[in-house]
Amino acid sequence: MNERTNTCLALDIGGSKVDAAWMDSNGRVEGTIHNFPVPFEASGAGDPQRLIESIRPFIDQAVQAGLNLRGIGLSLCGNVNAETGEAVLNPNLHWRNLPFGKMLSDAFQLPVHAETDVHQAALAERIWGVACGVHNFAWCTIGTGYGGYLYLKDRLYGGSHGFAGNFGHITLDEINGYPCGCGRRGCFETFVAGPAIARQGQQAADGNRSPMLIQMADGKPVTTRMVIQASQAGDPAAVEIIEQVIRLISINLGGVVNLLDLDMIVIGGGVANSSSDFIQRIDRRIRDFLMTEEAKRDLKIIKESFSNATLYGAAADFFIREGYLVE
């Protein structure tokens, strides 16, 4: 990039880490994608002021490098008011009605355009990725959280309030299920996302059902990665956990396809990308839960195009709203 190239700082603030990069309106990254952990308060909520200070060096470096920095494209996990940049409900950060977009804009005196992470990822796939030219698709992320966004009849579909696509918060078991960050109990997310996999692995270790996980943890908490690695190594308890996760995701996404008759589901996220066959297994299993022969025949389950689709989407969203890019 040269100093005349329109550039934005793209930010993807997830449930546990932040990705940041300078990007132009063609989706090119200046340098590398940087990442750092989300700072948390003692209460367990994300700390917005410390987070802003963690972002400040990227603004300073852009100025020092002479980049034509036009503003900030922001991706946030959870429900976001796209007009104001307000974090309406961000379960993993425990933010409710936090005006984070305005806080960023005030801190750096730059325009900030914010949207929910899954909106940004779907937009990136439509503009620059595997869903270019696809008429009806869903983006799905399986990581710290579980959810998605919809692209229907050649348009991003947010519903009445911009919150459509929260299929991770469809209730599976409100009686025996686990508390969810959204404030309810028994959402699909609490059974299939990364923390749920780690929790089930810990239960298997505590119940002496997995010597391998006990050995891998070595007295420390069981992690999602440990469960996935143990499953790949053939540990029976871990294999059962991952098979159940794939089954529940397939039931959930199968219901979305049955409802909307989609052409494609694009899947990303840390859990989905943690093993070479995770997405392929969903592709096979979901066929058991599709209603029509046409859907079984035509539905495509595809891995995300980018190392971080939400980051690219944050840039695309910024440039579209600023008039530098046509959707």
Coordinates of C-alpha atoms in Angstrom, one line a residue:
M1 CA 0.0 0.0 0.0
N2 CA 1.1 3.6 -0.6
E3 CA 0.1 6.7 1.3
R4 CA -2.7 7.4 -1.3
T5 CA -4.4 4.0 -0.9
N6 CA -7.6 4.2 1.2
T7 CA -6.8 2.1 4.3
C8 CA -8.8 1.1 7.4
L9 CA -7.9 -0.6 10.6
A10 CA -9.9 -3.8 10.6
L11 CA -10.6 -5.2 14.1
D12 CA -12.2 -8.5 15.0
I13 CA -12.9 -8.6 18.7
G14 CA -13.9 -12.1 19.7
G15 CA -14.7 -13.8 23.0
S16 CA -11.1 -14.2 24.0
K17 CA -8.8 -12.5 21.5
V18 CA -8.5 -9.6 19.1
D19 CA -7.3 -9.8 15.5
A20 CA -6.1 -6.5 13.9
A21 CA -4.8 -5.5 10.5
W22 CA -4.5 -2.6 8.1
M23 CA -6.5 -3.4 5.0
D24 CA -7.4 -1.6 1.7
S25 CA -10.7 -1.7 -0.3
N26 CA -9.5 -4.6 -2.4
G27 CA -9.1 -6.8 0.7
R28 CA -5.3 -6.6 0.8
V29 CA -3.5 -6.7 4.1
E30 CA -0.7 -4.3 4.9
G31 CA 1.9 -6.4 6.7
T32 CA 0.5 -9.2 8.8
I33 CA -2.5 -9.9 10.9
H34 CA -1.8 -9.2 14.6
N35 CA -3.6 -10.8 17.5
F36 CA -3.6 -10.2 21.3
P37 CA -5.9 -11.3 24.1
V38 CA -9.0 -9.4 25.2
P39 CA -8.3 -7.8 28.6
F40 CA -10.9 -8.7 31.2
E41 CA -12.1 -7.1 34.4
A42 CA -12.1 -9.0 37.7
S43 CA -15.8 -9.5 37.2
G44 CA -15.2 -11.5 34.1
A45 CA -16.4 -8.9 31.6
G46 CA -14.3 -7.5 28.8
D47 CA -12.5 -4.3 29.8
P48 CA -13.4 -1.7 27.2
Q49 CA -10.9 1.0 28.3
R50 CA -7.9 -1.4 28.4
L51 CA -9.0 -2.8 25.1
I52 CA -9.0 0.7 23.5
E53 CA -5.5 1.3 24.9
S54 CA -4.4 -2.0 23.3
I55 CA -5.7 -0.8 20.0
R56 CA -4.0 2.7 20.2
P57 CA -0.6 1.5 19.0
F58 CA -2.1 0.4 15.7
I59 CA -3.5 3.8 15.0
D60 CA -0.2 5.4 16.0
Q61 CA 1.8 3.1 13.7
A62 CA -0.5 3.8 10.8
V63 CA 0.0 7.5 11.2
Q64 CA 3.8 7.1 11.5
A65 CA 3.8 4.9 8.3
G66 CA 2.0 7.6 6.3
L67 CA -1.0 5.3 5.6
N68 CA -4.2 7.0 4.4
L69 CA -6.2 5.8 7.3
R70 CA -9.8 6.5 6.8
G71 CA -11.2 4.9 9.9
I72 CA -12.0 1.6 11.7
G73 CA -14.0 -1.4 10.6
L74 CA -15.1 -3.3 13.6
S75 CA -16.4 -6.8 14.1
L76 CA -17.8 -7.7 17.5
C77 CA -19.1 -11.0 18.8
G78 CA -22.7 -10.8 19.8
N79 CA -25.6 -8.5 18.8
V80 CA -24.6 -5.0 17.5
N81 CA -26.5 -1.9 16.6
A82 CA -25.0 -1.2 13.2
E83 CA -26.1 2.4 13.2
T84 CA -24.6 3.4 16.5
G85 CA -21.9 0.8 17.1
E86 CA -23.5 -0.2 20.4
A87 CA -22.7 -3.6 21.7
V88 CA -26.3 -4.5 22.6
L89 CA -25.6 -8.1 23.8
N90 CA -22.2 -9.7 23.7
P91 CA -22.5 -12.8 25.9
N92 CA -18.9 -13.9 25.8
L93 CA -17.7 -10.4 26.8
H94 CA -20.6 -9.9 29.2
W95 CA -21.4 -6.5 27.5
R96 CA -24.9 -5.1 27.4
N97 CA -25.7 -1.8 25.8
L98 CA -22.1 -0.7 25.7
P99 CA -21.5 2.1 23.2
F100 CA -18.1 0.6 22.1
G101 CA -18.2 2.0 18.6
K102 CA -18.6 5.5 19.9
M103 CA -16.0 5.0 22.5
L104 CA -13.5 4.0 19.7
S105 CA -14.5 6.9 17.5
D106 CA -14.1 9.4 20.4
A107 CA -10.8 7.9 21.4
F108 CA -9.2 8.2 18.0
Q109 CA -11.3 10.9 16.3
L110 CA -12.0 8.5 13.4
P111 CA -15.2 7.1 11.8
V112 CA -16.0 3.6 13.1
H113 CA -18.4 1.2 11.5
A114 CA -19.4 -1.8 13.6
E115 CA -21.4 -5.0 13.0
T116 CA -21.7 -8.4 14.5
D117 CA -18.9 -10.8 13.7
V118 CA -21.0 -13.2 11.7
H119 CA -22.4 -10.4 9.5
Q120 CA -18.9 -9.4 8.7
A121 CA -17.8 -12.9 7.9
A122 CA -20.8 -13.5 5.6
L123 CA -20.1 -10.2 3.9
A124 CA -16.4 -11.1 3.3
E125 CA -17.4 -14.5 1.8
R126 CA -19.9 -12.8 -0.5
I127 CA -17.6 -10.0 -1.6
W128 CA -14.2 -11.7 -1.8
G129 CA -14.7 -15.4 -0.9
V130 CA -16.3 -18.7 -1.7
A131 CA -19.9 -17.5 -1.6
C132 CA -19.4 -14.9 -4.4
G133 CA -22.4 -15.5 -6.7
V134 CA -24.3 -17.7 -4.3
H135 CA -27.9 -16.6 -3.8
N136 CA -28.8 -18.1 -0.5
F137 CA -26.3 -19.1 2.1
A138 CA -25.5 -19.1 5.8
W139 CA -22.3 -18.3 7.5
C140 CA -21.6 -20.4 10.6
T141 CA -18.8 -20.0 13.2
I142 CA -17.9 -22.8 15.6
G143 CA -15.4 -21.5 18.2
T144 CA -15.7 -19.8 21.6
G145 CA -19.3 -19.2 20.5
Y146 CA -21.6 -20.8 18.0
G147 CA -23.9 -18.9 15.6
G148 CA -24.1 -17.3 12.2
Y149 CA -25.6 -14.9 9.7
L150 CA -27.8 -15.2 6.7
Y151 CA -27.6 -14.2 3.0
L152 CA -31.0 -14.6 1.4
K153 CA -32.2 -13.7 -2.1
D154 CA -28.9 -11.9 -2.8
R155 CA -29.0 -9.8 0.3
L156 CA -27.6 -10.0 3.8
Y157 CA -30.5 -10.7 6.0
G158 CA -30.5 -9.3 9.5
G159 CA -34.2 -9.4 10.4
S160 CA -36.2 -6.7 12.1
H161 CA -33.4 -5.6 14.4
G162 CA -30.3 -6.9 12.7
F163 CA -30.0 -9.9 15.0
A164 CA -31.1 -12.8 12.6
G165 CA -28.9 -15.8 12.4
N166 CA -28.6 -16.6 16.1
F167 CA -29.2 -20.3 15.6
G168 CA -26.7 -21.0 18.4
H169 CA -29.3 -19.6 20.8
I170 CA -32.1 -21.9 19.7
T171 CA -33.0 -23.8 22.9
L172 CA -32.0 -27.4 23.0
D173 CA -32.8 -28.2 26.7
E174 CA -33.9 -25.3 29.0
I175 CA -34.4 -27.7 31.9
N176 CA -31.3 -29.8 32.1
G177 CA -29.0 -27.6 29.9
Y178 CA -26.3 -25.2 31.0
P179 CA -26.5 -21.4 31.6
C180 CA -25.7 -19.4 28.5
G181 CA -24.0 -16.1 28.3
C182 CA -27.1 -14.7 26.7
G183 CA -28.9 -15.0 30.0
R184 CA -30.9 -18.1 29.2
R185 CA -30.3 -21.8 29.7
G186 CA -29.8 -24.8 27.4
C187 CA -28.9 -23.0 24.1
F188 CA -27.2 -25.1 21.4
E189 CA -24.1 -23.0 21.9
T190 CA -23.7 -24.4 25.5
F191 CA -23.5 -27.9 24.0
V192 CA -21.2 -27.5 21.0
A193 CA -18.9 -24.4 21.3
G194 CA -15.3 -24.6 22.5
P195 CA -16.1 -24.1 26.2
A196 CA -18.7 -26.8 26.1
I197 CA -16.2 -29.3 24.6
A198 CA -13.7 -28.4 27.3
R199 CA -16.4 -28.8 30.0
Q200 CA -17.3 -32.2 28.7
G201 CA -13.7 -33.2 28.5
Q202 CA -13.2 -32.1 32.1
Q203 CA -16.2 -34.2 33.2
A204 CA -14.7 -37.2 31.4
A205 CA -11.4 -36.7 33.2
D206 CA -13.0 -36.1 36.6
G207 CA -15.0 -39.3 36.1
N208 CA -11.9 -41.3 35.2
R209 CA -13.4 -42.1 31.8
S210 CA -10.4 -40.7 29.9
P211 CA -6.9 -41.6 31.1
M212 CA -5.6 -39.8 28.1
L213 CA -7.2 -36.5 29.0
I214 CA -6.0 -36.9 32.6
Q215 CA -2.5 -37.4 31.3
M216 CA -2.7 -34.5 28.9
A217 CA -4.1 -32.1 31.5
D218 CA -1.6 -33.1 34.1
G219 CA -3.5 -31.5 36.9
K220 CA -4.5 -28.4 34.9
P221 CA -8.0 -27.8 33.4
V222 CA -8.9 -29.7 30.3
T223 CA -9.0 -27.6 27.1
T224 CA -10.9 -27.8 23.9
R225 CA -7.7 -28.6 22.0
M226 CA -6.9 -31.4 24.4
V227 CA -10.3 -33.0 23.7
I228 CA -9.9 -32.7 19.9
Q229 CA -6.4 -34.1 20.0
A230 CA -7.5 -37.0 22.2
S231 CA -10.3 -37.7 19.9
Q232 CA -7.9 -37.8 16.9
A233 CA -5.8 -40.2 18.9
G234 CA -8.8 -42.5 19.4
D235 CA -9.6 -41.9 23.1
P236 CA -13.1 -43.3 23.4
A237 CA -14.5 -40.6 25.7
A238 CA -13.1 -37.8 23.5
V239 CA -14.3 -39.5 20.4
E240 CA -17.8 -39.7 21.9
I241 CA -17.7 -36.0 22.9
I242 CA -16.8 -34.8 19.4
E243 CA -19.2 -37.2 17.7
Q244 CA -22.0 -35.8 19.9
V245 CA -20.9 -32.2 19.0
I246 CA -21.0 -32.9 15.3
R247 CA -24.4 -34.6 15.6
L248 CA -25.9 -31.6 17.5
I249 CA -24.4 -29.1 15.0
S250 CA -25.8 -31.1 12.2
I251 CA -29.3 -31.2 13.7
N252 CA -29.2 -27.5 14.3
L253 CA -27.9 -26.5 10.9
G254 CA -30.1 -29.1 9.2
G255 CA -33.1 -27.3 10.8
V256 CA -31.8 -24.0 9.3
V257 CA -31.6 -25.6 5.9
N258 CA -35.0 -27.1 6.2
L259 CA -36.5 -23.7 7.1
L260 CA -34.7 -21.6 4.5
D261 CA -33.7 -24.0 1.6
L262 CA -30.1 -22.8 1.5
D263 CA -27.6 -23.4 -1.3
M264 CA -24.5 -23.4 1.0
I265 CA -23.3 -23.1 4.5
V266 CA -19.8 -21.6 5.0
I267 CA -18.2 -22.7 8.2
G268 CA -15.3 -21.2 10.1
G269 CA -14.1 -20.7 13.7
G270 CA -11.4 -22.2 15.9
V271 CA -13.2 -25.4 16.7
A272 CA -14.2 -26.0 13.1
N273 CA -10.7 -25.5 11.8
S274 CA -9.0 -27.5 14.6
S275 CA -9.0 -30.7 12.7
S276 CA -8.8 -31.5 9.0
D277 CA -12.1 -33.4 8.8
F278 CA -14.4 -31.6 11.2
I279 CA -16.3 -29.7 8.5
Q280 CA -16.3 -32.8 6.2
R281 CA -17.9 -34.8 9.0
I282 CA -20.7 -32.2 9.4
D283 CA -21.1 -32.3 5.6
R284 CA -21.8 -36.0 5.9
R285 CA -23.9 -36.0 9.1
I286 CA -26.2 -33.2 8.2
R287 CA -27.7 -35.2 5.3
D288 CA -29.4 -37.4 8.0
F289 CA -31.4 -34.3 9.1
L290 CA -32.4 -32.7 5.8
M291 CA -36.0 -33.0 4.7
T292 CA -35.8 -32.9 0.9
E293 CA -33.8 -35.0 -1.6
E294 CA -33.0 -31.8 -3.3
A295 CA -31.3 -30.4 -0.3
K296 CA -29.4 -33.6 0.3
R297 CA -28.2 -33.5 -3.3
D298 CA -27.4 -29.8 -3.7
L299 CA -26.4 -28.4 -0.3
K300 CA -22.7 -27.4 -0.1
I301 CA -20.8 -27.3 3.3
I302 CA -17.7 -25.3 2.7
K303 CA -14.8 -24.1 4.8
E304 CA -14.2 -20.4 5.1
S305 CA -12.1 -18.7 2.5
F306 CA -9.9 -16.7 4.8
S307 CA -7.7 -17.1 7.9
N308 CA -10.2 -14.8 9.6
A309 CA -13.3 -14.0 7.5
T310 CA -14.7 -11.7 10.1
L311 CA -11.6 -9.5 9.9
Y312 CA -11.9 -9.2 6.1
G313 CA -15.6 -8.5 6.5
A314 CA -15.0 -5.7 9.0
A315 CA -12.8 -4.0 6.3
A316 CA -15.4 -4.6 3.5
D317 CA -18.2 -3.3 5.7
F318 CA -16.2 -0.1 6.4
F319 CA -15.4 0.6 2.8
I320 CA -19.0 -0.1 1.6
R321 CA -20.4 2.3 4.2
E322 CA -17.8 4.9 3.4
G323 CA -18.6 4.6 -0.3
Y324 CA -15.2 3.2 -1.4
L325 CA -16.6 -0.3 -2.3
V326 CA -19.8 -1.4 -3.9
E327 CA -21.6 -4.5 -2.3

